[in-house]
PDB file of C-alpha atoms in Angstrom:
ATOM      1  CA  UNK O   1      17.337 -26.605  -0.001  1.00 74.00           C
ATOM      2  CA  UNK O   2      16.355 -26.616  -3.668  1.00 80.00           C
ATOM      3  CA  UNK O   3      15.553 -23.536  -5.709  1.00 79.00           C
ATOM      4  CA  UNK O   4      11.847 -24.375  -5.879  1.00 75.00           C
ATOM      5  CA  UNK O   5      11.701 -24.777  -2.073  1.00 83.00           C
ATOM      6  CA  UNK O   6      13.331 -21.371  -1.626  1.00 85.00           C
ATOM      7  CA  UNK O   7      10.851 -19.831  -4.073  1.00 85.00           C
ATOM      8  CA  UNK O   8       7.940 -21.397  -2.160  1.00 87.00           C
ATOM      9  CA  UNK O   9       9.316 -20.144   1.144  1.00 90.00           C
ATOM     10  CA  UNK O  10       9.734 -16.609  -0.208  1.00 90.00           C
ATOM     11  CA  UNK O  11       6.294 -16.806  -1.840  1.00 90.00           C
ATOM     12  CA  UNK O  12       4.756 -17.752   1.507  1.00 91.00           C
ATOM     13  CA  UNK O  13       6.520 -14.966   3.382  1.00 93.00           C
ATOM     14  CA  UNK O  14       5.681 -12.239   0.844  1.00 93.00           C
ATOM     15  CA  UNK O  15       2.067 -13.361   0.440  1.00 93.00           C
ATOM     16  CA  UNK O  16       1.460 -13.616   4.198  1.00 94.00           C
ATOM     17  CA  UNK O  17       3.151 -10.284   4.973  1.00 94.00           C
ATOM     18  CA  UNK O  18       1.310  -8.527   2.140  1.00 94.00           C
ATOM     19  CA  UNK O  19      -1.997  -9.981   3.238  1.00 94.00           C
ATOM     20  CA  UNK O  20      -1.550  -8.833   6.838  1.00 95.00           C
ATOM     21  CA  UNK O  21      -0.463  -5.315   5.816  1.00 93.00           C
ATOM     22  CA  UNK O  22      -3.320  -5.069   3.307  1.00 92.00           C
ATOM     23  CA  UNK O  23      -5.980  -6.252   5.747  1.00 93.00           C
ATOM     24  CA  UNK O  24      -4.817  -3.938   8.547  1.00 93.00           C
ATOM     25  CA  UNK O  25      -4.711  -0.950   6.170  1.00 92.00           C
ATOM     26  CA  UNK O  26      -8.138  -1.821   4.742  1.00 93.00           C
ATOM     27  CA  UNK O  27      -9.654  -2.016   8.228  1.00 93.00           C
ATOM     28  CA  UNK O  28      -8.179   1.383   9.091  1.00 90.00           C
ATOM     29  CA  UNK O  29      -9.539   2.891   5.847  1.00 92.00           C
ATOM     30  CA  UNK O  30     -12.960   1.426   6.608  1.00 92.00           C
ATOM     31  CA  UNK O  31     -12.909   2.883  10.132  1.00 91.00           C
ATOM     32  CA  UNK O  32     -11.886   6.331   8.898  1.00 90.00           C
ATOM     33  CA  UNK O  33     -14.577   6.300   6.204  1.00 92.00           C
ATOM     34  CA  UNK O  34     -17.202   5.253   8.778  1.00 93.00           C
ATOM     35  CA  UNK O  35     -16.225   8.104  11.115  1.00 93.00           C
ATOM     36  CA  UNK O  36     -16.205  10.631   8.274  1.00 91.00           C
ATOM     37  CA  UNK O  37     -19.655   9.492   7.134  1.00 93.00           C
ATOM     38  CA  UNK O  38     -21.401   8.611  10.429  1.00 93.00           C
ATOM     39  CA  UNK O  39     -19.297  10.176  13.187  1.00 93.00           C
ATOM     40  CA  UNK O  40     -20.231  13.154  15.304  1.00 96.00           C
ATOM     41  CA  UNK O  41     -18.252  16.368  14.997  1.00 95.00           C
ATOM     42  CA  UNK O  42     -16.488  18.186  17.812  1.00 96.00           C
ATOM     43  CA  UNK O  43     -14.144  21.141  17.931  1.00 96.00           C
ATOM     44  CA  UNK O  44     -10.829  20.443  19.565  1.00 96.00           C
ATOM     45  CA  UNK O  45      -7.661  22.307  20.421  1.00 97.00           C
ATOM     46  CA  UNK O  46      -4.067  21.077  20.559  1.00 97.00           C
ATOM     47  CA  UNK O  47      -3.146  21.495  24.225  1.00 97.00           C
ATOM     48  CA  UNK O  48       0.394  20.118  24.167  1.00 96.00           C
ATOM     49  CA  UNK O  49       2.909  18.101  22.198  1.00 96.00           C
ATOM     50  CA  UNK O  50       4.227  14.784  23.510  1.00 95.00           C
ATOM     51  CA  UNK O  51       7.899  14.610  22.660  1.00 92.00           C
ATOM     52  CA  UNK O  52       9.407  11.267  21.599  1.00 89.00           C
ATOM     53  CA  UNK O  53      12.930  10.476  20.530  1.00 85.00           C
ATOM     54  CA  UNK O  54      13.290   7.944  17.707  1.00 77.00           C
ATOM     55  CA  UNK O  55      15.413   5.088  19.059  1.00 70.00           C
ATOM     56  CA  UNK O  56      17.045   2.256  17.138  1.00 64.00           C
ATOM     57  CA  UNK O  57      15.055  -0.986  17.024  1.00 58.00           C
ATOM     58  CA  UNK O  58      17.926  -2.848  18.666  1.00 56.00           C
ATOM     59  CA  UNK O  59      21.359  -2.283  20.118  1.00 51.00           C
ATOM     60  CA  UNK O  60      22.867  -2.957  16.703  1.00 52.00           C
ATOM     61  CA  UNK O  61      24.245  -0.043  14.730  1.00 52.00           C
ATOM     62  CA  UNK O  62      21.447   1.592  12.785  1.00 48.00           C
ATOM     63  CA  UNK O  63      21.800   3.380   9.483  1.00 49.00           C
ATOM     64  CA  UNK O  64      18.442   5.175   9.631  1.00 49.00           C
ATOM     65  CA  UNK O  65      18.741   8.944   9.469  1.00 54.00           C
ATOM     66  CA  UNK O  66      15.665   9.297  11.682  1.00 54.00           C
ATOM     67  CA  UNK O  67      17.305   7.603  14.673  1.00 54.00           C
ATOM     68  CA  UNK O  68      17.936  10.250  17.302  1.00 66.00           C
ATOM     69  CA  UNK O  69      15.349  12.571  15.758  1.00 81.00           C
ATOM     70  CA  UNK O  70      12.796  14.085  18.111  1.00 89.00           C
ATOM     71  CA  UNK O  71       9.192  13.830  16.932  1.00 92.00           C
ATOM     72  CA  UNK O  72       5.959  15.119  18.446  1.00 94.00           C
ATOM     73  CA  UNK O  73       2.471  13.694  18.964  1.00 94.00           C
ATOM     74  CA  UNK O  74      -0.191  16.426  19.224  1.00 95.00           C
ATOM     75  CA  UNK O  75      -2.512  15.970  22.224  1.00 97.00           C
ATOM     76  CA  UNK O  76      -6.017  17.252  21.531  1.00 97.00           C
ATOM     77  CA  UNK O  77      -8.656  18.271  24.073  1.00 97.00           C
ATOM     78  CA  UNK O  78     -12.297  18.158  23.011  1.00 97.00           C
ATOM     79  CA  UNK O  79     -15.759  17.380  24.376  1.00 97.00           C
ATOM     80  CA  UNK O  80     -18.377  14.915  23.202  1.00 96.00           C
ATOM     81  CA  UNK O  81     -21.917  16.050  22.425  1.00 93.00           C
ATOM     82  CA  UNK O  82     -23.051  14.959  25.896  1.00 93.00           C
ATOM     83  CA  UNK O  83     -20.320  17.022  27.588  1.00 94.00           C
ATOM     84  CA  UNK O  84     -17.676  14.372  28.353  1.00 95.00           C
ATOM     85  CA  UNK O  85     -14.212  15.925  28.313  1.00 96.00           C
ATOM     86  CA  UNK O  86     -11.757  13.982  26.137  1.00 97.00           C
ATOM     87  CA  UNK O  87      -8.009  14.240  25.744  1.00 96.00           C
ATOM     88  CA  UNK O  88      -6.591  12.183  22.908  1.00 95.00           C
ATOM     89  CA  UNK O  89      -3.214  11.828  21.237  1.00 94.00           C
ATOM     90  CA  UNK O  90      -2.816  11.508  17.493  1.00 90.00           C
ATOM     91  CA  UNK O  91      -1.320   8.265  16.244  1.00 84.00           C
ATOM     92  CA  UNK O  92       1.244   9.839  13.948  1.00 84.00           C
ATOM     93  CA  UNK O  93       4.293  11.675  15.246  1.00 86.00           C
ATOM     94  CA  UNK O  94       6.056  14.269  13.129  1.00 88.00           C
ATOM     95  CA  UNK O  95       8.969  16.684  13.425  1.00 90.00           C
ATOM     96  CA  UNK O  96       7.971  19.881  15.234  1.00 89.00           C
ATOM     97  CA  UNK O  97       7.896  22.021  12.092  1.00 90.00           C
ATOM     98  CA  UNK O  98       5.472  19.556  10.434  1.00 90.00           C
ATOM     99  CA  UNK O  99       3.049  18.906  13.296  1.00 91.00           C
ATOM    100  CA  UNK O 100       0.044  20.795  14.598  1.00 92.00           C
ATOM    101  CA  UNK O 101       1.143  23.640  16.878  1.00 95.00           C
ATOM    102  CA  UNK O 102      -0.131  24.084  20.422  1.00 96.00           C
ATOM    103  CA  UNK O 103      -3.306  26.170  20.290  1.00 96.00           C
ATOM    104  CA  UNK O 104      -4.329  24.962  16.823  1.00 96.00           C
ATOM    105  CA  UNK O 105      -8.050  24.390  16.506  1.00 97.00           C
ATOM    106  CA  UNK O 106      -9.021  21.122  14.800  1.00 95.00           C
ATOM    107  CA  UNK O 107     -12.148  19.224  13.850  1.00 95.00           C
ATOM    108  CA  UNK O 108     -12.546  15.832  15.512  1.00 95.00           C
ATOM    109  CA  UNK O 109     -14.889  13.119  14.208  1.00 95.00           C
ATOM    110  CA  UNK O 110     -15.828  10.459  16.747  1.00 96.00           C
ATOM    111  CA  UNK O 111     -18.142   7.500  17.308  1.00 95.00           C
ATOM    112  CA  UNK O 112     -20.859   8.502  19.814  1.00 93.00           C
ATOM    113  CA  UNK O 113     -21.085   4.917  21.071  1.00 93.00           C
ATOM    114  CA  UNK O 114     -17.320   4.792  21.680  1.00 94.00           C
ATOM    115  CA  UNK O 115     -15.608   8.224  21.731  1.00 95.00           C
ATOM    116  CA  UNK O 116     -12.206   6.510  21.991  1.00 92.00           C
ATOM    117  CA  UNK O 117     -12.720   5.832  18.272  1.00 93.00           C
ATOM    118  CA  UNK O 118     -11.927   9.196  16.731  1.00 94.00           C
ATOM    119  CA  UNK O 119     -10.014  10.795  13.846  1.00 91.00           C
ATOM    120  CA  UNK O 120      -8.915  14.153  12.544  1.00 90.00           C
ATOM    121  CA  UNK O 121     -10.625  14.448   9.145  1.00 86.00           C
ATOM    122  CA  UNK O 122      -7.758  16.606   7.882  1.00 78.00           C
ATOM    123  CA  UNK O 123      -5.425  13.588   8.059  1.00 78.00           C
ATOM    124  CA  UNK O 124      -7.576  11.583   5.632  1.00 76.00           C
ATOM    125  CA  UNK O 125      -6.851   8.088   4.345  1.00 79.00           C
ATOM    126  CA  UNK O 126      -3.925   8.658   1.976  1.00 83.00           C
ATOM    127  CA  UNK O 127      -1.391   7.192   4.393  1.00 81.00           C
ATOM    128  CA  UNK O 128      -3.455   4.003   4.774  1.00 86.00           C
ATOM    129  CA  UNK O 129      -4.068   3.676   1.030  1.00 91.00           C
ATOM    130  CA  UNK O 130      -0.286   3.673   0.600  1.00 91.00           C
ATOM    131  CA  UNK O 131       0.008   0.740   3.028  1.00 88.00           C
ATOM    132  CA  UNK O 132      -2.855  -1.034   1.284  1.00 93.00           C
ATOM    133  CA  UNK O 133      -1.026  -0.681  -2.044  1.00 94.00           C
ATOM    134  CA  UNK O 134       2.207  -1.895  -0.439  1.00 93.00           C
ATOM    135  CA  UNK O 135       0.359  -4.992   0.807  1.00 94.00           C
ATOM    136  CA  UNK O 136      -0.980  -5.624  -2.700  1.00 94.00           C
ATOM    137  CA  UNK O 137       2.530  -5.349  -4.151  1.00 95.00           C
ATOM    138  CA  UNK O 138       3.849  -7.871  -1.603  1.00 95.00           C
ATOM    139  CA  UNK O 139       1.015 -10.293  -2.427  1.00 94.00           C
ATOM    140  CA  UNK O 140       1.725  -9.888  -6.160  1.00 94.00           C
ATOM    141  CA  UNK O 141       5.425 -10.607  -5.572  1.00 93.00           C
ATOM    142  CA  UNK O 142       4.510 -13.638  -3.472  1.00 92.00           C
ATOM    143  CA  UNK O 143       2.176 -14.990  -6.134  1.00 91.00           C
ATOM    144  CA  UNK O 144       4.825 -14.395  -8.796  1.00 90.00           C
ATOM    145  CA  UNK O 145       7.366 -16.332  -6.735  1.00 89.00           C
ATOM    146  CA  UNK O 146       4.835 -19.138  -6.245  1.00 87.00           C
ATOM    147  CA  UNK O 147       4.276 -19.277  -9.985  1.00 86.00           C
ATOM    148  CA  UNK O 148       8.054 -19.403 -10.452  1.00 80.00           C
ATOM    149  CA  UNK O 149       8.198 -22.319  -8.026  1.00 76.00           C
ATOM    150  CA  UNK O 150       5.656 -24.223 -10.114  1.00 77.00           C
ATOM    151  CA  UNK O 151       7.600 -23.835 -13.347  1.00 74.00           C
TER     152      UNK O 151
END
């Protein structure tokens, strides 16, 4: 395989991966912004923590320090405006000392048409903006490699 073919292959991989990451992050940001702007508000309470142990991605030896770490997903109970009881789990797990404690009261923003679409406004969009930026960096690297393949 020639150098220009390798550059084109890497350019394709980086550009595709960056595009996927960027689009997914942008869709999540859009959803969060919609719920913050248009969503209904409910008061919720953390009723329990779902414990999960970080496992290696494969049977191979892993060097990640987080492998074997126990993390927790807060489970939140709340009711919609029309009285439907909801119990939802956050999408981000954290170590116990960095997660919401049982009994914590939280604000929930949800879509009245589909209450399964909900967020905690306190979590914001910073995490997703980071992924969006990472996607842009991957696309820029891919385009740079493509340019290098042309020269």
